[in-house]
Coordinates of C-alpha atoms and ligand atoms in Angstrom, one line a residue:
M1330 CA 0.0 0.0 0.0
M1331 CA 1.2 3.5 -0.6
F1332 CA -0.1 7.0 -0.1
S1333 CA 0.2 9.5 -2.7
E1334 CA 1.2 13.2 -2.1
T1335 CA 0.9 14.8 1.2
S1336 CA -2.3 16.5 2.1
H1337 CA -4.1 17.9 5.1
N1338 CA -7.5 16.7 4.4
G1339 CA -6.9 13.1 5.6
A1340 CA -5.6 9.8 4.5
I1341 CA -7.9 7.3 2.7
L1342 CA -7.2 3.7 1.9
I1343 CA -9.0 2.3 -1.1
V1344 CA -9.2 -1.5 -1.4
D1345 CA -10.4 -2.8 -4.7
D1346 CA -9.2 -5.5 -7.1
N1347 CA -10.3 -3.4 -10.1
P1348 CA -7.5 -1.0 -11.2
T1349 CA -9.9 1.1 -13.1
N1350 CA -12.0 1.7 -9.9
L1351 CA -8.8 2.4 -8.0
E1352 CA -7.7 4.9 -10.5
V1353 CA -11.1 6.7 -10.7
L1354 CA -11.5 7.0 -6.9
S1355 CA -7.8 7.9 -6.3
H1356 CA -8.1 10.6 -8.8
T1357 CA -11.2 12.1 -7.4
L1358 CA -9.9 12.0 -3.8
N1359 CA -6.5 13.3 -4.7
A1360 CA -8.0 16.1 -6.5
A1361 CA -10.0 17.0 -3.4
G1362 CA -6.8 17.1 -1.4
F1363 CA -6.8 13.7 0.3
E1364 CA -3.8 11.4 0.7
V1365 CA -4.7 8.2 -1.0
G1366 CA -3.4 4.7 -0.4
V1367 CA -4.4 1.6 -2.4
A1368 CA -4.5 -2.1 -1.9
L1369 CA -5.6 -4.7 -4.4
D1370 CA -7.0 -7.3 -2.0
G1371 CA -8.2 -7.7 1.6
E1372 CA -5.1 -9.5 3.0
T1373 CA -2.8 -6.8 1.7
A1374 CA -5.0 -4.1 3.2
L1375 CA -5.1 -5.9 6.6
E1376 CA -1.3 -6.3 6.7
Q1377 CA -0.5 -2.8 5.8
I1378 CA -3.2 -0.9 7.7
E1379 CA -1.2 -1.9 10.8
Y1380 CA 1.7 0.4 9.8
Y1381 CA -0.1 3.2 8.0
D1382 CA -2.5 5.6 9.6
A1383 CA -5.6 5.7 7.4
D1384 CA -8.4 8.0 8.5
L1385 CA -11.0 6.2 6.3
I1386 CA -11.2 3.0 4.3
I1387 CA -13.2 2.5 1.1
L1388 CA -13.7 -1.3 0.7
D1389 CA -14.9 -3.2 -2.3
V1390 CA -17.2 -6.1 -1.6
M1391 CA -16.3 -8.6 -4.3
M1392 CA -12.5 -9.4 -4.3
P1393 CA -10.4 -12.4 -4.8
G1394 CA -9.2 -14.1 -1.5
I1395 CA -11.1 -12.7 1.5
D1396 CA -14.0 -10.5 0.4
G1397 CA -14.8 -7.1 1.6
F1398 CA -17.1 -8.3 4.4
E1399 CA -14.5 -10.6 5.9
T1400 CA -11.9 -7.8 5.6
C1401 CA -14.3 -5.5 7.4
K1402 CA -15.0 -8.1 10.1
R1403 CA -11.3 -8.4 10.8
L1404 CA -10.7 -4.7 10.8
K1405 CA -13.5 -4.3 13.4
A1406 CA -12.2 -7.2 15.5
N1407 CA -8.7 -5.6 15.8
P1408 CA -8.7 -2.8 18.5
A1409 CA -6.0 -0.9 16.5
T1410 CA -8.2 -0.6 13.5
S1411 CA -11.8 -1.0 14.8
E1412 CA -12.3 2.8 15.0
I1413 CA -11.4 3.5 11.4
P1414 CA -14.6 4.3 9.5
V1415 CA -15.3 1.9 6.6
I1416 CA -17.3 2.7 3.5
F1417 CA -18.3 -0.1 1.2
A1418 CA -18.2 0.2 -2.5
T1419 CA -21.1 -1.8 -3.9
A1420 CA -23.1 -2.1 -7.1
L1421 CA -26.3 -0.1 -7.2
S1422 CA -28.4 -3.2 -7.7
D1423 CA -27.1 -4.9 -4.6
P1424 CA -29.3 -3.9 -1.6
D1425 CA -28.4 -7.1 0.4
N1426 CA -24.8 -6.2 0.3
K1427 CA -25.5 -2.7 1.6
V1428 CA -27.4 -4.1 4.6
T1429 CA -24.8 -6.7 5.3
G1430 CA -22.0 -4.1 5.1
L1431 CA -23.8 -1.8 7.5
S1432 CA -24.5 -4.6 9.9
L1433 CA -20.8 -5.5 10.0
G1434 CA -19.9 -2.0 11.2
A1435 CA -19.5 0.0 8.0
V1436 CA -20.6 3.6 8.3
D1437 CA -21.8 4.0 4.8
Y1438 CA -21.7 2.7 1.2
I1439 CA -21.1 4.3 -2.2
T1440 CA -22.4 2.8 -5.3
K1441 CA -20.8 1.9 -8.6
P1442 CA -20.5 3.5 -11.0
F1443 CA -19.1 6.2 -8.7
Q1444 CA -20.5 9.7 -8.7
H1445 CA -17.7 12.1 -7.9
E1446 CA -19.7 14.5 -5.8
E1447 CA -21.4 11.8 -3.9
V1448 CA -18.2 10.0 -3.1
L1449 CA -16.6 13.2 -1.9
A1450 CA -19.6 14.3 0.1
R1451 CA -19.8 10.9 1.9
V1452 CA -16.1 10.7 2.5
Q1453 CA -15.9 14.2 3.9
I1454 CA -18.9 13.8 6.1
H1455 CA -17.6 10.5 7.6
L1456 CA -14.1 11.9 8.1
K1457 CA -15.7 14.8 9.9
L1458 CA -17.9 12.5 12.0
S1459 CA -15.0 10.3 12.8
R1460 CA -12.8 13.2 13.9
L1461 CA -15.6 14.6 16.0
D1462 CA -16.2 11.1 17.5
K1463 CA -12.5 10.8 18.2
N1464 CA -12.4 14.2 19.8
L1465 CA -15.4 13.4 21.9
K1466 CA -13.9 10.1 23.0
E1467 CA -10.6 11.8 23.9
Q1468 CA -12.4 14.5 25.9
N1469 CA -14.7 11.9 27.5
S1470 CA -11.7 9.8 28.5
L1471 CA -10.0 12.9 29.9
L1472 CA -13.1 13.7 31.8
Q1473 CA -13.3 10.2 33.1
Q1474 CA -9.7 10.4 34.2
E1475 CA -10.5 13.6 36.0
V1476 CA -13.6 12.1 37.6
E1477 CA -11.5 9.0 38.6
Q1478 CA -8.8 11.3 40.1
R1479 CA -11.5 13.2 42.0
R1480 CA -13.1 10.0 43.1
V1481 CA -9.7 8.7 44.4
A1482 CA -9.0 12.1 46.1
E1483 CA -12.5 12.1 47.6
G1484 CA -12.0 8.5 48.8
L1485 CA -8.7 9.5 50.3
L1486 CA -10.3 12.5 52.0
K1487 CA -13.1 10.5 53.3
Q1488 CA -10.7 7.9 54.6
L1489 CA -8.6 10.6 56.3
N1490 CA -11.8 12.1 57.7
D1491 CA -13.0 8.7 59.0
E1492 CA -9.6 8.0 60.5
L1493 CA -9.7 11.4 62.2
E1494 CA -13.2 10.9 63.4
Q1495 CA -12.2 7.4 64.7
R1496 CA -9.2 8.8 66.5
V1497 CA -11.3 11.6 68.1
H1498 CA -13.9 9.0 69.1
N1499 CA -11.2 6.7 70.5
R1500 CA -9.6 9.4 72.4
T1501 CA -12.9 10.7 73.8
F1502 CA -13.7 7.1 74.8
E1503 CA -10.3 6.7 76.5
L1504 CA -10.7 9.9 78.3
S1505 CA -14.2 9.2 79.5
Q1506 CA -13.0 5.7 80.6
A1507 CA -10.1 7.2 82.5
L1508 CA -12.5 9.7 84.1
Q1509 CA -14.9 7.0 85.1
E1510 CA -12.0 4.9 86.5
L1511 CA -10.8 7.9 88.4
E1512 CA -14.2 8.6 89.9
K1513 CA -14.5 4.9 90.8
T1514 CA -11.2 4.9 92.5
Q1515 CA -12.0 8.0 94.4
V1516 CA -15.3 6.5 95.5
Q1517 CA -13.6 3.3 96.5
L1518 CA -10.9 5.1 98.5
I1519 CA -13.4 7.1 100.5
H1520 CA -15.7 4.2 101.0
N1521 CA -12.8 1.8 101.8
E1522 CA -11.7 4.2 104.4
K1523 CA -15.2 4.5 105.9
M1524 CA -15.8 0.7 105.7
S1525 CA -12.4 -0.3 106.8
S1526 CA -12.5 1.9 109.9
L1527 CA -15.8 0.3 110.7
G1528 CA -14.4 -3.1 110.0
R1529 CA -11.3 -2.4 112.0
L1530 CA -13.4 -1.1 114.9
V1531 CA -15.7 -4.1 114.8
A1532 CA -12.7 -6.5 114.4
G1533 CA -10.8 -4.8 117.2
I1534 CA -13.8 -5.0 119.6
A1535 CA -14.5 -8.6 118.7
H1536 CA -10.9 -9.5 119.4
E1537 CA -10.7 -7.6 122.7
I1538 CA -13.9 -9.2 124.0
N1539 CA -13.1 -12.6 122.8
N1540 CA -10.3 -13.5 125.2
P1541 CA -11.9 -12.4 128.5
V1542 CA -15.2 -14.0 127.4
N1543 CA -13.5 -17.2 126.7
F1544 CA -11.9 -17.4 130.1
I1545 CA -15.2 -16.4 131.9
Y1546 CA -17.0 -19.0 129.9
G1547 CA -14.3 -21.6 130.4
N1548 CA -14.1 -21.0 134.2
L1549 CA -17.9 -21.1 134.7
T1550 CA -17.9 -24.9 134.4
Y1551 CA -15.3 -25.1 137.2
A1552 CA -17.1 -22.5 139.2
N1553 CA -20.3 -24.5 138.9
E1554 CA -18.5 -27.7 140.0
Y1555 CA -16.7 -26.0 143.0
N1556 CA -20.0 -24.4 144.0
E1557 CA -21.8 -27.8 144.1
E1558 CA -18.9 -29.3 146.0
L1559 CA -18.9 -26.4 148.6
L1560 CA -22.7 -26.6 149.0
T1561 CA -22.4 -30.4 149.5
L1562 CA -19.7 -29.8 152.1
I1563 CA -21.9 -27.4 154.0
K1564 CA -24.8 -29.8 153.8
L1565 CA -22.6 -32.6 155.1
C1566 CA -21.6 -30.4 158.1
Q1567 CA -25.2 -29.6 158.8
T1568 CA -26.2 -33.3 158.8
N1569 CA -23.2 -34.6 160.7
F1570 CA -23.0 -31.9 163.4
T1571 CA -26.4 -31.5 164.9
N1572 CA -25.2 -28.9 167.3
L1573 CA -23.4 -26.4 165.1
P1574 CA -21.6 -23.6 167.0
S1575 CA -24.0 -20.6 167.4
E1576 CA -21.6 -18.4 165.4
I1577 CA -22.0 -20.6 162.4
Q1578 CA -25.7 -21.0 162.8
Y1579 CA -26.1 -17.2 163.1
Y1580 CA -24.0 -16.7 159.9
L1581 CA -26.1 -19.3 158.0
Q1582 CA -29.2 -17.3 158.8
E1583 CA -27.6 -14.0 158.1
I1584 CA -26.6 -15.1 154.6
D1585 CA -30.0 -16.8 154.1
F1586 CA -28.2 -20.0 153.2
E1587 CA -31.4 -21.8 152.1
Y1588 CA -32.0 -19.1 149.4
L1589 CA -28.4 -18.9 148.5
Q1590 CA -28.0 -22.6 147.8
E1591 CA -31.1 -22.4 145.6
D1592 CA -30.1 -19.2 143.8
L1593 CA -26.4 -19.7 143.2
P1594 CA -26.8 -22.5 140.6
K1595 CA -29.4 -20.4 138.8
L1596 CA -27.1 -17.4 138.9
L1597 CA -24.2 -19.4 137.5
S1598 CA -26.4 -20.8 134.8
S1599 CA -27.6 -17.3 133.7
M1600 CA -24.0 -16.2 133.8
K1601 CA -23.3 -19.1 131.4
I1602 CA -26.1 -18.0 129.1
G1603 CA -24.8 -14.5 129.2
A1604 CA -21.3 -15.6 128.3
E1605 CA -22.6 -17.7 125.5
R1606 CA -24.6 -14.7 124.2
I1607 CA -21.4 -12.6 124.3
S1608 CA -19.6 -15.3 122.4
E1609 CA -22.3 -15.3 119.8
I1610 CA -22.1 -11.6 119.4
V1611 CA -18.4 -11.7 119.0
Q1612 CA -18.8 -14.4 116.4
S1613 CA -21.3 -12.2 114.6
L1614 CA -18.9 -9.3 114.7
R1615 CA -16.1 -11.4 113.3
N1616 CA -18.5 -12.6 110.7
F1617 CA -19.4 -9.1 109.7
S1618 CA -15.9 -7.9 109.3
R1619 CA -14.8 -11.3 107.8
L1620 CA -11.4 -10.8 109.1
D1621 CA -10.1 -14.1 107.8
E1622 CA -11.3 -13.8 104.2
A1623 CA -10.1 -11.4 101.6
L1624 CA -10.9 -13.8 98.9
K1625 CA -14.2 -15.4 97.8
K1626 CA -15.6 -18.0 100.1
T1627 CA -18.6 -20.2 100.2
V1628 CA -20.9 -18.9 102.9
N1629 CA -24.4 -18.9 104.3
I1630 CA -25.9 -15.6 103.2
H1631 CA -28.3 -15.6 106.2
E1632 CA -25.4 -15.5 108.6
G1633 CA -24.2 -12.3 107.0
I1634 CA -27.6 -10.7 107.2
E1635 CA -28.0 -11.8 110.8
S1636 CA -24.6 -10.3 111.8
T1637 CA -25.5 -7.0 110.1
L1638 CA -28.9 -6.9 111.9
L1639 CA -27.0 -7.5 115.2
I1640 CA -24.7 -4.6 114.6
L1641 CA -27.7 -2.4 113.7
Q1642 CA -29.7 -3.7 116.7
E1643 CA -29.6 -0.5 118.7
Q1644 CA -30.9 1.6 115.8
L1645 CA -33.6 -1.0 115.1
K1646 CA -34.9 -0.8 118.7
G1647 CA -35.6 2.9 118.1
R1648 CA -35.3 5.8 120.5
A1649 CA -37.2 5.7 123.8
S1650 CA -39.9 8.1 122.5
K1651 CA -40.5 6.1 119.3
S1652 CA -41.5 2.5 118.7
G1653 CA -38.8 0.2 117.3
I1654 CA -38.7 -1.2 113.8
Q1655 CA -40.0 -4.7 113.4
V1656 CA -38.0 -6.8 111.1
I1657 CA -39.9 -9.5 109.2
K1658 CA -37.7 -12.2 107.8
E1659 CA -38.7 -14.7 105.2
Y1660 CA -35.6 -16.8 104.6
G1661 CA -35.8 -19.4 101.9
E1662 CA -33.7 -22.6 101.7
L1663 CA -30.5 -21.3 100.2
P1664 CA -27.5 -23.3 99.2
P1665 CA -24.1 -22.0 100.3
I1666 CA -23.1 -19.1 98.1
E1667 CA -19.7 -18.5 96.7
C1668 CA -19.0 -14.7 97.2
Y1669 CA -16.9 -12.0 98.7
A1670 CA -18.6 -12.4 102.0
G1671 CA -17.2 -9.3 103.7
Q1672 CA -18.2 -7.1 100.9
L1673 CA -21.7 -8.6 100.6
N1674 CA -22.2 -7.8 104.3
Q1675 CA -21.3 -4.2 103.5
V1676 CA -24.1 -4.2 100.9
F1677 CA -26.5 -5.5 103.5
M1678 CA -25.3 -2.9 105.9
N1679 CA -25.8 -0.1 103.4
L1680 CA -29.3 -1.2 102.4
L1681 CA -30.4 -1.8 105.9
A1682 CA -28.9 1.4 107.2
N1683 CA -30.7 3.3 104.4
A1684 CA -34.0 1.6 105.3
I1685 CA -33.6 2.6 108.9
D1686 CA -32.7 6.2 108.0
A1687 CA -35.8 6.3 105.7
I1688 CA -38.1 5.0 108.4
E1689 CA -36.5 7.4 111.0
E1690 CA -37.2 10.2 108.5
K1691 CA -40.9 9.2 108.2
N1692 CA -41.2 8.7 111.9
S1693 CA -39.8 12.1 112.6
L1694 CA -42.6 13.8 110.6
P1695 CA -45.6 15.0 112.4
L1696 CA -48.0 12.1 112.6
L1697 CA -50.6 13.5 110.3
G1698 CA -53.1 10.9 111.4
N1699 CA -51.0 7.9 110.6
K1700 CA -51.1 6.6 114.1
E1701 CA -51.4 3.2 112.7
Y1702 CA -47.9 3.4 111.2
K1703 CA -45.8 0.4 112.1
P1704 CA -42.2 0.9 111.0
T1705 CA -41.2 -2.4 109.3
I1706 CA -38.3 -3.8 107.3
W1707 CA -38.8 -7.0 105.3
I1708 CA -35.9 -9.2 104.4
C1709 CA -36.8 -12.0 102.0
T1710 CA -34.4 -14.5 100.4
E1711 CA -35.2 -17.2 97.8
I1712 CA -33.8 -19.1 94.9
S1713 CA -34.9 -17.2 91.8
N1714 CA -33.9 -19.7 89.2
E1715 CA -31.5 -22.6 88.6
D1716 CA -28.4 -21.0 90.0
W1717 CA -29.3 -17.5 91.2
V1718 CA -30.6 -16.2 94.5
T1719 CA -32.7 -13.2 95.2
I1720 CA -32.4 -11.1 98.3
K1721 CA -35.0 -8.4 98.9
I1722 CA -34.7 -5.7 101.5
A1723 CA -37.8 -3.5 101.7
D1724 CA -39.1 -0.8 104.1
N1725 CA -42.3 1.1 104.6
G1726 CA -40.5 4.4 104.7
P1727 CA -41.4 7.5 102.8
G1728 CA -40.3 6.1 99.3
I1729 CA -38.1 7.8 96.8
P1730 CA -39.4 10.4 94.3
V1731 CA -39.1 9.3 90.7
D1732 CA -36.7 12.1 89.7
V1733 CA -34.4 11.1 92.6
Q1734 CA -34.6 7.4 91.8
S1735 CA -32.4 7.9 88.7
K1736 CA -29.6 9.4 90.8
I1737 CA -29.5 7.2 93.9
F1738 CA -26.7 5.0 92.5
D1739 CA -24.5 8.0 91.5
P1740 CA -21.5 8.5 93.7
F1741 CA -21.9 11.3 96.2
F1742 CA -25.6 11.6 95.7
T1743 CA -27.4 12.1 99.0
T1744 CA -30.5 13.7 100.2
K1745 CA -29.3 13.6 103.8
A1746 CA -28.0 16.6 105.7
V1747 CA -24.3 17.5 105.5
G1748 CA -22.3 15.2 107.7
E1749 CA -25.1 12.6 107.8
G1750 CA -24.6 10.9 104.5
T1751 CA -21.7 10.6 102.1
G1752 CA -23.9 9.4 99.2
L1753 CA -21.6 6.4 98.6
G1754 CA -23.6 3.6 100.2
L1755 CA -25.6 2.7 97.1
S1756 CA -23.0 3.4 94.5
I1757 CA -20.5 1.1 96.3
S1758 CA -23.2 -1.5 96.8
H1759 CA -23.9 -1.4 93.1
Q1760 CA -20.3 -1.9 92.3
I1761 CA -20.0 -4.8 94.7
I1762 CA -23.1 -6.6 93.3
V1763 CA -22.7 -5.8 89.6
E1764 CA -19.0 -5.7 89.0
K1765 CA -17.6 -7.8 91.7
H1766 CA -20.3 -10.5 91.7
Q1767 CA -21.8 -10.1 88.2
G1768 CA -25.2 -9.8 89.8
Q1769 CA -27.9 -7.2 89.7
L1770 CA -29.1 -4.5 92.1
S1771 CA -32.4 -2.7 91.4
C1772 CA -34.7 -0.4 93.3
Y1773 CA -38.5 -0.1 93.3
S1774 CA -40.1 2.7 95.2
E1775 CA -43.4 4.4 95.6
I1776 CA -43.9 7.6 97.5
G1777 CA -45.8 7.1 100.7
K1778 CA -45.5 3.3 100.5
G1779 CA -41.9 2.5 100.8
T1780 CA -38.8 1.2 98.9
E1781 CA -37.6 -2.2 97.9
F1782 CA -34.0 -3.1 96.9
I1783 CA -33.6 -6.4 95.0
I1784 CA -30.3 -8.1 94.8
N1785 CA -29.8 -11.0 92.3
L1786 CA -26.7 -13.0 92.9
P1787 CA -25.3 -16.1 91.1
F1788 CA -24.5 -19.1 93.3
K1789 CA -21.0 -18.7 92.2
V1790 CA -19.0 -15.6 91.2
Q1791 CA -18.2 -16.2 87.5
S1792 CA -14.7 -14.9 87.2
E1793 CA -12.2 -12.6 88.8
P1794 CA -13.1 -9.0 87.9
K1795 CA -10.5 -6.9 86.2
F1796 CA -9.6 -5.0 89.4
Q1797 CA -10.2 -5.3 93.1
V1798 CA -13.3 -3.1 93.7
L1799 CA -12.7 -2.7 97.3
A1800 CA -9.9 -3.6 99.7
Q1801 CA -11.3 -5.8 102.4
S1802 CA -12.5 -3.9 105.4
S1803 CA -10.3 -5.8 107.7
V1804 CA -7.2 -5.2 109.8
Ligands
ATP2469 N1 -34.7 2.8 101.5 C1 -34.6 4.1 101.1 N2 -35.7 4.9 101.2 C2 -35.7 6.2 100.8 N3 -34.6 6.8 100.2 C3 -33.5 6.0 100.0 C4 -33.4 4.7 100.5 N4 -32.2 4.2 100.2 C5 -31.6 5.2 99.6 N5 -32.3 6.3 99.5 C6 -31.9 7.6 98.9 O1 -30.8 7.4 98.1 C7 -29.8 8.3 98.5 C8 -28.4 7.7 98.3 O2 -28.2 6.6 99.2 P1 -26.7 6.2 99.6 O3 -26.8 5.0 100.5 O4 -26.0 6.0 98.4 O5 -26.2 7.4 100.3 P2 -26.6 8.0 101.8 O6 -27.3 7.0 102.5 O7 -27.2 9.3 101.5 O8 -25.1 8.2 102.4 P3 -24.2 7.1 103.0 O9 -24.8 5.8 102.7 O10 -22.9 7.2 102.2 O11 -24.1 7.3 104.4 C9 -30.1 8.6 100.0 O12 -29.6 9.9 100.4 C10 -31.6 8.6 99.9 O13 -32.1 9.9 99.4
MG2470 MG1 -26.6 5.0 102.7

């Protein structure tokens, strides 16, 4: 293939096996200022089009070797040449060929014998269209590139933004965590101090009383024995010496020996009961402060409640002017519970002390016709389901207003006068039950009726919590 003369109008390849046709077309196109290349068959055209830049191809249909249709098919199948517009040259009487050509991707057809003006007009219009198309495609691709670049940039920006937001979120979370931890530690420290001084006091008293009580109790048995022996001795003297010296007889009367020998064993026995009672109290005090156990232990919950009630006994009895508080207990059959017993006792202490305070508050109000008011605390324990226990502590105090209910577990929240309440009892109880024992602590209250706190505890503490909520209140 060769192109004749240089021109600016475009390069056109004419493929035709008929030299006359070639010549006619070449001449027409050359004259109109086109560069013209020629090929005598399809194969040659396909080989050479790879190296020469044709802007348009005029393709004869009937050719030896591969025909115009096949040539067109191959041109369209090759990405390097698929965009070059193809115009078929076909006989006027051949409508089928025209349709086939167009369906194979040709843009137009010209009919033989060629009409100069028609050929030129069609060639020019298709070159123009092809250039416009090319231009459009280039611009489109540039635009697409730009869109893609923007999309990438936007993606990057969004990613950076997301990362930044995530970092802000993380940092805020960390800070609020740290703040919460700090608040918790503060609360723990203050409460620990409060509870540990109480625990220390209780433990100290228990220890101091324990020893003397033990030797009183221990010696009472001997005292009883010696007493019986001495009384027997005196009786023996009385029976064996009918005439006792008057001094002795006088003294026996003076001390009312008959009454003494009757009363002394009773007295010793009540001393024994008293000593036993002191021992029990000491045991309860030790139980409350749980001196010996810093770790979890399997205990009888009722013992803890009883010890706490014992410590609060004075307050439960009430002041002389007021009636005491009756405590109604409904203890269920509970298995031993594995827990941090000392801390659980602190919870009982906090809840019962609150109940007493609440009742005191109601009691201190003018009676307003509620002469029937009987201050009461209910303590109920039961197995709630397979491996949980429920402990309910309720009072018929004044109840808690709804807007206050949402705050009672907050550290330092108190409605009590300055110096009377630290506002830590419930927040620390919540921590002990929820965090330390993986249990639940909830409050139900109605104004005028009273308040009920419900503790739900698993039989067994699931796992060690992340940190020690409270140091044991022991010495
Ligand atoms: N049984 C109850 N009846 C009525 N109000 C209660 C009861 N229990 C708690 N409250 C309310 O909840 C508040 C918080 O109780 P919490 O035990 O945390 O602190 P406090 O008793 O005020 O002080 P602290 O226990 O540290 O001495 C109390 O001030 C009281 O207003
Ligand atoms: Mg309290």
